[in-house]
mmCIF file of C-alpha atoms in Angstrom:
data_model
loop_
_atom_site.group_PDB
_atom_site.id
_atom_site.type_symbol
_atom_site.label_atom_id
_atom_site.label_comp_id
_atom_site.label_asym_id
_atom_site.label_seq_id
_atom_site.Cartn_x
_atom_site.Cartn_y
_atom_site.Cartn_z
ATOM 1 C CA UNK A 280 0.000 0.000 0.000
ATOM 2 C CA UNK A 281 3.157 2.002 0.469
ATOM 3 C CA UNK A 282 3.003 3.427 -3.287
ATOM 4 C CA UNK A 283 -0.725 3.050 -3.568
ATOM 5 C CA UNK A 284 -1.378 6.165 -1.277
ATOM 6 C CA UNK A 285 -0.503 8.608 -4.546
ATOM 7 C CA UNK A 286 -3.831 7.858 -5.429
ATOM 8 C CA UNK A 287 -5.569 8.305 -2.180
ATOM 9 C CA UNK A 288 -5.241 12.069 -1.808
ATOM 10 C CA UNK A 289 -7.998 12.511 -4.776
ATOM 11 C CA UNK A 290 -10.585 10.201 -3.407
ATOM 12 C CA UNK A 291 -11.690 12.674 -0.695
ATOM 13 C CA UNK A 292 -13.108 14.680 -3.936
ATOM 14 C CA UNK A 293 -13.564 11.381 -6.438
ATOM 15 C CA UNK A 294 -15.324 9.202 -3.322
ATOM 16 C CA UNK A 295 -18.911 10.210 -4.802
ATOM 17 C CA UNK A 296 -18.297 8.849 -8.002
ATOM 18 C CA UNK A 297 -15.819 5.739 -7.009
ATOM 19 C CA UNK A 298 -17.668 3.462 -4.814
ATOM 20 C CA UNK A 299 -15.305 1.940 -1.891
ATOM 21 C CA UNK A 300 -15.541 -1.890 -3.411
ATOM 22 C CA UNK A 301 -14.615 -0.492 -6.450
ATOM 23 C CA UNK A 302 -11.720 1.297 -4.905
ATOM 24 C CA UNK A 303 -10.183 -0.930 -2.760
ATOM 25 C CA UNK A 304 -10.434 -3.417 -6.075
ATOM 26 C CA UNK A 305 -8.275 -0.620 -8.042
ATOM 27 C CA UNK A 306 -5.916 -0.837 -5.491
ATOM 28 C CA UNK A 307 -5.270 -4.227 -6.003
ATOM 29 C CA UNK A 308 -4.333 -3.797 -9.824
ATOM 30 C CA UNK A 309 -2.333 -0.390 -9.190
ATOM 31 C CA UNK A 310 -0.219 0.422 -11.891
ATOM 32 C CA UNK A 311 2.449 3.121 -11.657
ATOM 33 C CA UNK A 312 2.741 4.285 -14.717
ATOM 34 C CA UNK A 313 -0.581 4.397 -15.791
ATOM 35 C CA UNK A 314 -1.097 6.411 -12.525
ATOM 36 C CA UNK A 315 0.886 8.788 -13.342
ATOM 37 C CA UNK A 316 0.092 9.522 -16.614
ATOM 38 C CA UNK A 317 -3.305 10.250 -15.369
ATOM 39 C CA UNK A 318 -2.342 12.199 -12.442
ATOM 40 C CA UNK A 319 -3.487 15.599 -14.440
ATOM 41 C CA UNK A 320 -6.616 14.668 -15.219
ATOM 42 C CA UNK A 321 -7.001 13.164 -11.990
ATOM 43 C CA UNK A 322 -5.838 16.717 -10.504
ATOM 44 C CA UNK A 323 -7.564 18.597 -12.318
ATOM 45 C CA UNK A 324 -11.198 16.575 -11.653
ATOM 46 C CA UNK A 325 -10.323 16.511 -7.957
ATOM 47 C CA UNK A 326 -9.901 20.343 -7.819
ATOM 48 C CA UNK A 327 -13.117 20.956 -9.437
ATOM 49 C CA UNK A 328 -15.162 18.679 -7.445
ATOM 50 C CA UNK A 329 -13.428 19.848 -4.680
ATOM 51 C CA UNK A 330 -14.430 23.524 -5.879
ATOM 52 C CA UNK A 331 -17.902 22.816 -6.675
ATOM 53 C CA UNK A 332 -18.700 20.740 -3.285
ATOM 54 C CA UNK A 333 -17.477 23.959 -1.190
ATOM 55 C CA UNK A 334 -18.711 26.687 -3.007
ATOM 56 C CA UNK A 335 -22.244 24.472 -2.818
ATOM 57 C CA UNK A 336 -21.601 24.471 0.871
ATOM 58 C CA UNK A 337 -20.965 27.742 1.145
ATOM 59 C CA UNK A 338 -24.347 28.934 -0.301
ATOM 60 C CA UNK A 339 -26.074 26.254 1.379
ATOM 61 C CA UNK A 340 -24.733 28.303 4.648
ATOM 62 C CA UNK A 341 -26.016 31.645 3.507
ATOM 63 C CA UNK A 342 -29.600 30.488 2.615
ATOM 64 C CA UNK A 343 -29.662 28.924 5.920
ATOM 65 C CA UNK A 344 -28.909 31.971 7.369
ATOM 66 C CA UNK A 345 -31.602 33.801 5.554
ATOM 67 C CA UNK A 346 -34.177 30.668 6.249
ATOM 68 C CA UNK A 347 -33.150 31.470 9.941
ATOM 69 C CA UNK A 348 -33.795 35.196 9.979
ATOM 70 C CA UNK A 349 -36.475 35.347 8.839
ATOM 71 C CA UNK A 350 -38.339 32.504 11.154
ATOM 72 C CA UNK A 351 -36.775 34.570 13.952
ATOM 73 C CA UNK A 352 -38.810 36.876 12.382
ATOM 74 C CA UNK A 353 -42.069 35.211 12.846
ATOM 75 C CA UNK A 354 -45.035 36.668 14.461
ATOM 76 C CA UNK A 355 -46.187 34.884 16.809
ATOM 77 C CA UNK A 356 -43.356 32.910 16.972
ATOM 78 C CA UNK A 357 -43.861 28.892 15.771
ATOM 79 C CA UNK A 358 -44.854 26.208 18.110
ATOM 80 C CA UNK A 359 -42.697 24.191 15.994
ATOM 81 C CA UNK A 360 -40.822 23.248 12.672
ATOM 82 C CA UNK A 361 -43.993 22.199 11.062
ATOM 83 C CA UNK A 362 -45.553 25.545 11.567
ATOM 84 C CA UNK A 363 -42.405 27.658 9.971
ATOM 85 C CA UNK A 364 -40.495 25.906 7.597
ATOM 86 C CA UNK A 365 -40.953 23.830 4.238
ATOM 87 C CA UNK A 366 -39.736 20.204 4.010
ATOM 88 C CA UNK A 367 -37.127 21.576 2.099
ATOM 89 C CA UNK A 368 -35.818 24.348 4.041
ATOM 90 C CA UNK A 369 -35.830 22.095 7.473
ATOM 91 C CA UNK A 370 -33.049 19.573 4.954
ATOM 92 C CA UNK A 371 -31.054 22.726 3.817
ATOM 93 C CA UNK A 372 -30.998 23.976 7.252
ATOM 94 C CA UNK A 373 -29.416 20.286 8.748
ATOM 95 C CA UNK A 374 -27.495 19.533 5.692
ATOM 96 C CA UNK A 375 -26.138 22.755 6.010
ATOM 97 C CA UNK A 376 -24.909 21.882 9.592
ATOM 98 C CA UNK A 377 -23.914 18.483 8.965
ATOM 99 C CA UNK A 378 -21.808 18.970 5.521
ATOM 100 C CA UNK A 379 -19.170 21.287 7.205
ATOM 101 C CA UNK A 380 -18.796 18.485 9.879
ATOM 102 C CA UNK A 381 -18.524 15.583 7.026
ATOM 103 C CA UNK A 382 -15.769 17.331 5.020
ATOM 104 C CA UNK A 383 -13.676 17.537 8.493
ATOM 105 C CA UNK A 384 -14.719 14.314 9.650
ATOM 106 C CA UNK A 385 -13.331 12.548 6.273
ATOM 107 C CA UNK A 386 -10.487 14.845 5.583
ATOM 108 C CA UNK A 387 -8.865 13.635 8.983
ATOM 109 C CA UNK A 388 -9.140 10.073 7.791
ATOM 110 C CA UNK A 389 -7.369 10.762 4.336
ATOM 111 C CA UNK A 390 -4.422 12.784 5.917
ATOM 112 C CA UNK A 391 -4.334 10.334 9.000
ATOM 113 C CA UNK A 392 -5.291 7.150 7.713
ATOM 114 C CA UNK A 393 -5.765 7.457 3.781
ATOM 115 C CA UNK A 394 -5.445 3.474 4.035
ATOM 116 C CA UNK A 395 -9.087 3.364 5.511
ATOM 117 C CA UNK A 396 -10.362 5.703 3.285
ATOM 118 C CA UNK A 397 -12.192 3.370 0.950
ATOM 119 C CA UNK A 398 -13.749 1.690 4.036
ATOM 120 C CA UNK A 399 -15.093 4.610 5.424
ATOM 121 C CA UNK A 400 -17.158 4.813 2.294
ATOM 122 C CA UNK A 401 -17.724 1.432 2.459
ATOM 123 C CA UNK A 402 -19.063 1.259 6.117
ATOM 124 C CA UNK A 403 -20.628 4.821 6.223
ATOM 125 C CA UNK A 404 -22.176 5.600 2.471
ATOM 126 C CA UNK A 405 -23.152 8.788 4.136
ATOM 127 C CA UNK A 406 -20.006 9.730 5.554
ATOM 128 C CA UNK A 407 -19.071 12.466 2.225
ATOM 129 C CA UNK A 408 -21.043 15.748 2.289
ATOM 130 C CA UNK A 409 -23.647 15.796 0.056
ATOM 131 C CA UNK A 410 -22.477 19.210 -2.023
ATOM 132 C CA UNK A 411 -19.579 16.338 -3.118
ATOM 133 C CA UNK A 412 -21.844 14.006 -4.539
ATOM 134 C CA UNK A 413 -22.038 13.437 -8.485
ATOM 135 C CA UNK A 414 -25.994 11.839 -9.806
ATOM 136 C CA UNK A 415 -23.755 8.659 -10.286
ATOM 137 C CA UNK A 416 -22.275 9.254 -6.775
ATOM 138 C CA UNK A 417 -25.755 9.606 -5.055
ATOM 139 C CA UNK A 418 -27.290 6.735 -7.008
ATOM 140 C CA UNK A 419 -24.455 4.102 -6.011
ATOM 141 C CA UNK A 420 -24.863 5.630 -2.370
ATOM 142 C CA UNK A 421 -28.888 4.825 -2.110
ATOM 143 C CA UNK A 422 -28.159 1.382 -3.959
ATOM 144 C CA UNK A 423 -25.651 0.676 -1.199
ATOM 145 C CA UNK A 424 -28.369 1.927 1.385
ATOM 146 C CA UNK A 425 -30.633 -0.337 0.274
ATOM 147 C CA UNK A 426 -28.707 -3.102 -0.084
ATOM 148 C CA UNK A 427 -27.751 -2.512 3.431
ATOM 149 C CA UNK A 428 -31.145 -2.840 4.610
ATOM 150 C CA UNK A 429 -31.554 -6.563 3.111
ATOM 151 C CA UNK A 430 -28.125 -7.653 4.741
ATOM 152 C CA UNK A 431 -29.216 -6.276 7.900
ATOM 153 C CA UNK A 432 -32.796 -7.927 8.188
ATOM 154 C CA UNK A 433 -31.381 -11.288 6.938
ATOM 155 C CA UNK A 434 -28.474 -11.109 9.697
ATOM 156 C CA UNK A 435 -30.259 -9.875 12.380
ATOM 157 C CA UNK A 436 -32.576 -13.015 12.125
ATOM 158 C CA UNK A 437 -29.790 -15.151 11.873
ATOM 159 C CA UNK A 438 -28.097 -14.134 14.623
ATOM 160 C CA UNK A 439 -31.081 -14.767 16.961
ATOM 161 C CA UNK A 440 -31.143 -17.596 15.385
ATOM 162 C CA UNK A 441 -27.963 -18.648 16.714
ATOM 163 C CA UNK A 442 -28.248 -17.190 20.474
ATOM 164 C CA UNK A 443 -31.634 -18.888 20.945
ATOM 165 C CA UNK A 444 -29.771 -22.421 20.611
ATOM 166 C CA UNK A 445 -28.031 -21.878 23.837
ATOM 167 C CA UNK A 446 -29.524 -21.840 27.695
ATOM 168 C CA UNK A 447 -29.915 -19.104 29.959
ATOM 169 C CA UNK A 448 -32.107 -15.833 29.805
ATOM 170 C CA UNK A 449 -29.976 -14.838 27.036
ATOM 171 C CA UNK A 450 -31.408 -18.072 24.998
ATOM 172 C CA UNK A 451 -34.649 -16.992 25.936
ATOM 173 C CA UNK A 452 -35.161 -13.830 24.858
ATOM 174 C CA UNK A 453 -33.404 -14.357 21.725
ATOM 175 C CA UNK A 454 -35.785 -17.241 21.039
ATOM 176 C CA UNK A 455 -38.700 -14.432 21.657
ATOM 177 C CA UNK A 456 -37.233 -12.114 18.878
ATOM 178 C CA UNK A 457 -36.392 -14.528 16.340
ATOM 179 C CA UNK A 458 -40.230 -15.614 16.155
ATOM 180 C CA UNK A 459 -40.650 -11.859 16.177
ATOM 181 C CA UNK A 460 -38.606 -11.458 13.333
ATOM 182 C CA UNK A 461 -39.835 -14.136 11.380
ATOM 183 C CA UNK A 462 -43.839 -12.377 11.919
ATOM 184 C CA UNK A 463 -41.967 -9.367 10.629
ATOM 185 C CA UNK A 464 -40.295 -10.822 7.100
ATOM 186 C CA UNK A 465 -44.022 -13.017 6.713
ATOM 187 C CA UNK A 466 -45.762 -9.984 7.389
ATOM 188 C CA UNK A 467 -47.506 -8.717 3.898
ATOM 189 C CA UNK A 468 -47.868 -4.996 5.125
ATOM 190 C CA UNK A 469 -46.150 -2.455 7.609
ATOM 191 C CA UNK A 470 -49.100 -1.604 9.514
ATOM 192 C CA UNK A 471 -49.421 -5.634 10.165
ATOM 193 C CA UNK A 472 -45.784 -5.939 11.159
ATOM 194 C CA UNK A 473 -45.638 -2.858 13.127
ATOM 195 C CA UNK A 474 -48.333 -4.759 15.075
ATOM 196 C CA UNK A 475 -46.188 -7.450 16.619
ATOM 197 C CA UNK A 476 -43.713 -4.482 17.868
ATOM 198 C CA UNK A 477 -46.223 -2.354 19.584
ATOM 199 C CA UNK A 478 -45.599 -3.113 23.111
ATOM 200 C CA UNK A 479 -41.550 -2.204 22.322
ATOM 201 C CA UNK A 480 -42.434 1.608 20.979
ATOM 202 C CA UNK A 481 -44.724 2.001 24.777
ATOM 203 C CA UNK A 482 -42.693 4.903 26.716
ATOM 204 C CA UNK A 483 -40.941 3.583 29.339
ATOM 205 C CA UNK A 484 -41.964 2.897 32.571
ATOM 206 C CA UNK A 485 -40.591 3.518 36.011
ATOM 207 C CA UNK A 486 -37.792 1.203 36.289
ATOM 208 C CA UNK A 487 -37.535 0.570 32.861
ATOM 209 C CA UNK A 488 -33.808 1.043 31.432
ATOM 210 C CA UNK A 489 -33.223 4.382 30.377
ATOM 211 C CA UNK A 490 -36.334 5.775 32.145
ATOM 212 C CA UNK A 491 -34.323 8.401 34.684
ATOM 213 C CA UNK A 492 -32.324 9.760 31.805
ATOM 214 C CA UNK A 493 -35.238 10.189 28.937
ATOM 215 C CA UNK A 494 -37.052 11.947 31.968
ATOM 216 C CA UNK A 495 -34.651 14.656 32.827
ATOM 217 C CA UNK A 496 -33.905 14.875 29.419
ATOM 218 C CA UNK A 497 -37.427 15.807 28.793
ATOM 219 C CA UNK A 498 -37.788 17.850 31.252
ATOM 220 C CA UNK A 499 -34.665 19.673 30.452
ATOM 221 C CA UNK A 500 -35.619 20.069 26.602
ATOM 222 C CA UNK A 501 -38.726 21.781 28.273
ATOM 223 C CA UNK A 502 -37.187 24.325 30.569
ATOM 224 C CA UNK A 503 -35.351 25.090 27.578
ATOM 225 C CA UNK A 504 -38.214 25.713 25.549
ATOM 226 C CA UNK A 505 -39.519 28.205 28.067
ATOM 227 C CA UNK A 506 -36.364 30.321 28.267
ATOM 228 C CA UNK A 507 -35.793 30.416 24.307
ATOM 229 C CA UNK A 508 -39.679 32.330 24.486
ATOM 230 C CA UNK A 509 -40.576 30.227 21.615
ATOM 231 C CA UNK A 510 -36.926 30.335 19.263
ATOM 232 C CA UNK A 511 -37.407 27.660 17.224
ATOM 233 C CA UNK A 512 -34.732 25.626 17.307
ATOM 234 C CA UNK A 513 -33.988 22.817 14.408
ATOM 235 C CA UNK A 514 -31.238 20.080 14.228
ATOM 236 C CA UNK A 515 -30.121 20.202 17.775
ATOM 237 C CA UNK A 516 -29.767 16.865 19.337
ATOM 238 C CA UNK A 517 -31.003 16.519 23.446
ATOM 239 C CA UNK A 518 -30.063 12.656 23.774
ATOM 240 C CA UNK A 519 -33.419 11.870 23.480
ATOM 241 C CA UNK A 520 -33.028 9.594 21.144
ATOM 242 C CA UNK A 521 -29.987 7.836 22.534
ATOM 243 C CA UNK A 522 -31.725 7.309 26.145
ATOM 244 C CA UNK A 523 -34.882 6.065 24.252
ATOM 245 C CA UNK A 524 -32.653 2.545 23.004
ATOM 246 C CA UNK A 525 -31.426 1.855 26.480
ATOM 247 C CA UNK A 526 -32.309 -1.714 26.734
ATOM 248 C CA UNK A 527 -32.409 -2.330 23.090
ATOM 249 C CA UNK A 528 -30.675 -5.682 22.423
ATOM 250 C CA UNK A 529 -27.102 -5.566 20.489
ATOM 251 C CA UNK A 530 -28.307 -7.406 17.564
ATOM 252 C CA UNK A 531 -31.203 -5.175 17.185
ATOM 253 C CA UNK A 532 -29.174 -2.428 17.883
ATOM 254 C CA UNK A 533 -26.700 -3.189 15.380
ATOM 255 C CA UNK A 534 -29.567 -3.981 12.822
ATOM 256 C CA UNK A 535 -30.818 -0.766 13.065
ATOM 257 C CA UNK A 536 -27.670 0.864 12.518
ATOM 258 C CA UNK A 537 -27.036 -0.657 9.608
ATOM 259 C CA UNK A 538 -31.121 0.244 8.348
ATOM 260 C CA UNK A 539 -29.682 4.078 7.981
ATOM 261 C CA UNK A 540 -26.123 3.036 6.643
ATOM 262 C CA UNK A 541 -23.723 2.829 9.404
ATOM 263 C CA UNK A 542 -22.805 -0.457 9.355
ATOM 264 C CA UNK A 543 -18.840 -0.292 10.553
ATOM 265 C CA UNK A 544 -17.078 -1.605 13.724
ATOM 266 C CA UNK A 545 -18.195 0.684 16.718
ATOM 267 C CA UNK A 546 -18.620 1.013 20.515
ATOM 268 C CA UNK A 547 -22.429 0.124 21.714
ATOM 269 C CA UNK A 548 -22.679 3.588 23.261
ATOM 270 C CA UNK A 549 -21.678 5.257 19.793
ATOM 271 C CA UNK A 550 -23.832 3.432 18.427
ATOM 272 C CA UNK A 551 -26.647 4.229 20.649
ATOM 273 C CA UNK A 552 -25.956 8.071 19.690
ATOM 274 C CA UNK A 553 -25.984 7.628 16.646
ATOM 275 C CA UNK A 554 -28.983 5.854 15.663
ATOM 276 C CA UNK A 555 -30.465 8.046 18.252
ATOM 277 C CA UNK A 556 -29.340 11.141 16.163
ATOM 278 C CA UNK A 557 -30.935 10.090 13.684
ATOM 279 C CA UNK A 558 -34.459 8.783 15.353
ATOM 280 C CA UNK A 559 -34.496 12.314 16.347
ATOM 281 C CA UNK A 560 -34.329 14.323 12.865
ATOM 282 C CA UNK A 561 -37.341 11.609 12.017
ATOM 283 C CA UNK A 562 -39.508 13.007 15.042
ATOM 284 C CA UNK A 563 -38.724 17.021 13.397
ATOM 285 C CA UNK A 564 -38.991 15.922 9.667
ATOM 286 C CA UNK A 565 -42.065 14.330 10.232
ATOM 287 C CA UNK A 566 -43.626 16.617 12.125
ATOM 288 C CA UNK A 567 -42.887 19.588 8.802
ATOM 289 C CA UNK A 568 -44.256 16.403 6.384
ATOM 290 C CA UNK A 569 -47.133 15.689 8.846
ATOM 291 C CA UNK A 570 -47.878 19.454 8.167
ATOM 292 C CA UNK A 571 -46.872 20.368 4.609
ATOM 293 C CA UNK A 572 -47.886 17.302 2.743
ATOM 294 C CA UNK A 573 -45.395 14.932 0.689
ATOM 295 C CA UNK A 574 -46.998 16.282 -2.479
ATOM 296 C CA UNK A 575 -44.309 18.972 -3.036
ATOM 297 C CA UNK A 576 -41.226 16.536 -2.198
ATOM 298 C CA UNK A 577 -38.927 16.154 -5.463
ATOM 299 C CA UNK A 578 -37.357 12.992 -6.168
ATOM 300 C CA UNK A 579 -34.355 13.316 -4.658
ATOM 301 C CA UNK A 580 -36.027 14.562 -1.568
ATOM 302 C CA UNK A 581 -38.403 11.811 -1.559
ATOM 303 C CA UNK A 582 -36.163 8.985 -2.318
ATOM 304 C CA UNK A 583 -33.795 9.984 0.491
ATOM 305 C CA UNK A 584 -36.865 10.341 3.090
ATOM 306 C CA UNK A 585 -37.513 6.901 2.034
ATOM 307 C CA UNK A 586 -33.833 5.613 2.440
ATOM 308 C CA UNK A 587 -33.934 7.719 6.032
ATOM 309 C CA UNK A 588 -36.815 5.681 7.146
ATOM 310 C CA UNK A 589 -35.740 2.007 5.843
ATOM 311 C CA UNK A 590 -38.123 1.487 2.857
ATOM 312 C CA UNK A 591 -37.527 2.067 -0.987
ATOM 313 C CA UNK A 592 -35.171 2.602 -3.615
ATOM 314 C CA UNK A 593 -34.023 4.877 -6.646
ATOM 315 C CA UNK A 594 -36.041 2.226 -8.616
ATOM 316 C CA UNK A 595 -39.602 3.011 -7.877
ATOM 317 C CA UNK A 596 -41.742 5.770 -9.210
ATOM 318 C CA UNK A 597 -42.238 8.751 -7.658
ATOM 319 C CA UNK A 598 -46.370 7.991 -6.780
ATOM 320 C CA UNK A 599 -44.903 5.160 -5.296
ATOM 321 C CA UNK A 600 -42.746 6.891 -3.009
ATOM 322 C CA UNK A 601 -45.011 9.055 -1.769
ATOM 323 C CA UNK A 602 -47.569 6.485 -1.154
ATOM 324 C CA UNK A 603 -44.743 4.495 1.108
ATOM 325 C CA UNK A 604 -44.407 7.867 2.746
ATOM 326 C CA UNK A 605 -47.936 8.850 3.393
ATOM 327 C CA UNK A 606 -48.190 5.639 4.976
ATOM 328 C CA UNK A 607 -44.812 6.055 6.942
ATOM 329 C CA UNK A 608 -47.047 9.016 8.457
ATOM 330 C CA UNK A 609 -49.511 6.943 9.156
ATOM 331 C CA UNK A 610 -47.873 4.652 11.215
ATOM 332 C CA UNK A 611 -45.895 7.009 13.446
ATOM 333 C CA UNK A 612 -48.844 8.937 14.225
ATOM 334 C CA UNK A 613 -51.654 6.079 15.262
ATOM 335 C CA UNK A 614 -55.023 7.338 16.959
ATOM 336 C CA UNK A 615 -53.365 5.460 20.073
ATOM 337 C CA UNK A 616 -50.538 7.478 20.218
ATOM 338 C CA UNK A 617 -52.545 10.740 21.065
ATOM 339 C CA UNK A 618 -54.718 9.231 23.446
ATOM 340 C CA UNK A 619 -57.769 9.293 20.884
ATOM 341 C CA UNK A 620 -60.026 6.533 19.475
ATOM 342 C CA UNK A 621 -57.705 3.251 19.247
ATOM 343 C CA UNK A 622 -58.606 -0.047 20.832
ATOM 344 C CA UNK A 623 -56.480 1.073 23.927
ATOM 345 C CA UNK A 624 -56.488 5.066 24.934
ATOM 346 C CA UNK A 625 -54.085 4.771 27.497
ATOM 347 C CA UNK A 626 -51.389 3.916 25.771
ATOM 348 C CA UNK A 627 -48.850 5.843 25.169
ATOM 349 C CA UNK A 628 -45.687 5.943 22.769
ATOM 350 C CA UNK A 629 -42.403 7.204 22.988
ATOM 351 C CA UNK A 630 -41.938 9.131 19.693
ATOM 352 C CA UNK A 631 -37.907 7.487 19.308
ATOM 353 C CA UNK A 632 -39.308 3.745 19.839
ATOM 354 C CA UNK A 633 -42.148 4.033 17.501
ATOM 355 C CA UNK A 634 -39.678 5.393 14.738
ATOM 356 C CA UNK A 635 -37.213 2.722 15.276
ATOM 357 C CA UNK A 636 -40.613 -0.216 15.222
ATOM 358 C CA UNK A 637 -41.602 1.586 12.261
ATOM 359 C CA UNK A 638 -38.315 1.006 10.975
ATOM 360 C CA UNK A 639 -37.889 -2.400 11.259
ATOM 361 C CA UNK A 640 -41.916 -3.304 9.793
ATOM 362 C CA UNK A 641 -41.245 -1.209 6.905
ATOM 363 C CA UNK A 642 -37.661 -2.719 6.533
ATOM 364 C CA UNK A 643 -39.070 -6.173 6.812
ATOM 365 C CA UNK A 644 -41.627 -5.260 3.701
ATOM 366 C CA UNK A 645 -39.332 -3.746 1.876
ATOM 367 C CA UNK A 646 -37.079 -7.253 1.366
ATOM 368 C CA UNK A 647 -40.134 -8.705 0.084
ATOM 369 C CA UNK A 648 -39.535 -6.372 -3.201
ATOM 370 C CA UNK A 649 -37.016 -6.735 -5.409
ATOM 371 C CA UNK A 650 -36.980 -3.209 -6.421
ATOM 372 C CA UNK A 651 -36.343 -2.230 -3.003
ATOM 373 C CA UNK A 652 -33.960 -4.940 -1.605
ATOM 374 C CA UNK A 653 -31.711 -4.994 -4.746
ATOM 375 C CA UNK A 654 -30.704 -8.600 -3.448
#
């Protein structure tokens, strides 16, 4: 690899359109002079991907800025991110945020560890910042994703598989999941699957795992809201999220980490934050589609709301995205949930746990299709 690393300086910029398989077989048929007679034009594309990615971010930043202002504007001021922003503003606002962090995140692995490079793109197929991405670039990325989501289903059931063989309360409770699972993948609807998971999304009780820390995190989160006299505040993560999993089995844990593309070697806490993160921007972005409709989403927008929630794929139609996503709505916000007119009024669901059920029943539908589990 000593030699190979001439090449690994441009794949910060060429990552979008050189998937990490593809890479790390390139590496094994390196050829030095061939590299170097296409070092210019290698150059020369990095540089203007490289230009193109930052000047995107850096007008992403300013219309965030202005998509700010003027909801700080707002008379009276929102009761939340469905009431002030578009679908589309609330994803410029967090990509925004998140891009700046990307591009430092990644450039540390290629001047640190350009060796790893290619498996950080493997691993985390979200891990570039999406000014950076080429069409080509995004539509290897979402394959990936989905892909990803068939692996994960598949291996979470095996692995249950495996632990219920053994003794012990381990044995048991893996047993009890892997006949779970299996309802899930037989399951011919989400709303039928998400039915066998219901008692999993039920806010915690007293003495529940992670039932002190989601509490003072709520009630923190609302102290907060009272001194901010209503600033609306989007992307900010309280650990919400992250308490809401305590308890949550490694396999499943590790399945669902893999559902929204981070599928590499880490810690169960960081992985608890991270899937947390994300359960988190679900709660906001639905709350602005619950609000606005899916009507005015544009492809890109609504296959990556699809990807986000573990369901579809750059191969269905647009109708057909939206009607996965309409009832994505539908499930996260049941008549139960509020207290309403389901069979059982007093239950109640944590918003994080229902996202994360919801996951996994549309996940488990979604291998049934080819055109969404590109197995």
């Amino acid at each position: 690899m000593g030699r190979d690393k001439m090449l690994l300086p441009f794949l910060l910029c060429l990552g979008s359109t050189i998937p990490a398989a593809a890479a790390m077989e390139a590496m094994g048929d390196f050829n030095l002079g061939d590299t170097i007679r296409g070092l210019p034009n290698t150059i020369k594309s990095s540089l203007s991907t490289f230009k193109r990615g930052t000047g995107q971010m850096w007008r992403n930043g300013k219309e965030a800025g202005l998509i700010k202002k003027k909801v700080a504007a707002m008379q009276p001021p929102p009761a939340g991110p469905g009431d002030a922003l578009s679908y589309s503003e609330l994803v410029l606002l967090r990509k925004s945020g998140e891009d700046t962090l990307k591009l430092v995140q990644a450039g540390a692995v290629w001047l640190f560890l350009p060796e790893l490079f290619p498996a950080l793109l493997y691993f985390y197929p979200r891990a570039l910042p999406s000014t950076f991405e080429s069409e080509q670039g995004r539509a290897k990325r979402q394959g990936a994703l989905a892909r990803m989501r068939t692996r994960a289903a598949f291996e979470l059931l095996a692995t249950l598989e495996e632990q219920a063989v053994g003794k012990g309360s381990r044995a048991i409770t893996a047993s009890n999941m892997a006949v779970t699972a299996d309802s899930l993948l037989r399951a011919r609807a989400p709303a039928k699957a998400l039915a066998y998971l219901t008692p999993s999304a039920r806010e915690p009780l007293e003495g529940d795992k992670g039932f002190k820390e989601l509490s003072k995190v709520n009630e923190r989160q609302a102290k907060r809201a009272l001194k901010s006299k209503g600033k609306l505040r989007v992307g900010e993560v309280s650990g919400a999220g992250k308490h809401a999993l305590n308890g949550l089995p490694q396999p499943a844990l590790k399945a669902g980490c893999k559902l929204i593309g981070n599928s590499g070697p880490q810690p169960g806490p960081l992985r608890r934050a991270s899937l947390g993160k994300h359960l988190e921007q679900l709660v906001e972005a639905d709350e602005v589609l619950a609000a606005k409709g899916v009507a005015s989403l544009s492809r890109e927008q609504l296959t990556e709301a699809c990807l986000d929630r573990g369901f579809g794929s750059d191969l269905l139609t647009d109708a057909e995205l939206r009607q996965r996503l309409e009832g994505w709505l539908q499930l996260v916000q049941p008549p139960t949930a509020k207290g309403g007119k389901g069979k059982d009024p007093q239950v109640a669901y944590e918003p994080h746990r229902l996202r994360l059920a919801a996951m996994a029943a549309c996940a488990a539908s979604s291998v049934r299709d080819e055109r969404e589990s590109l197995s």
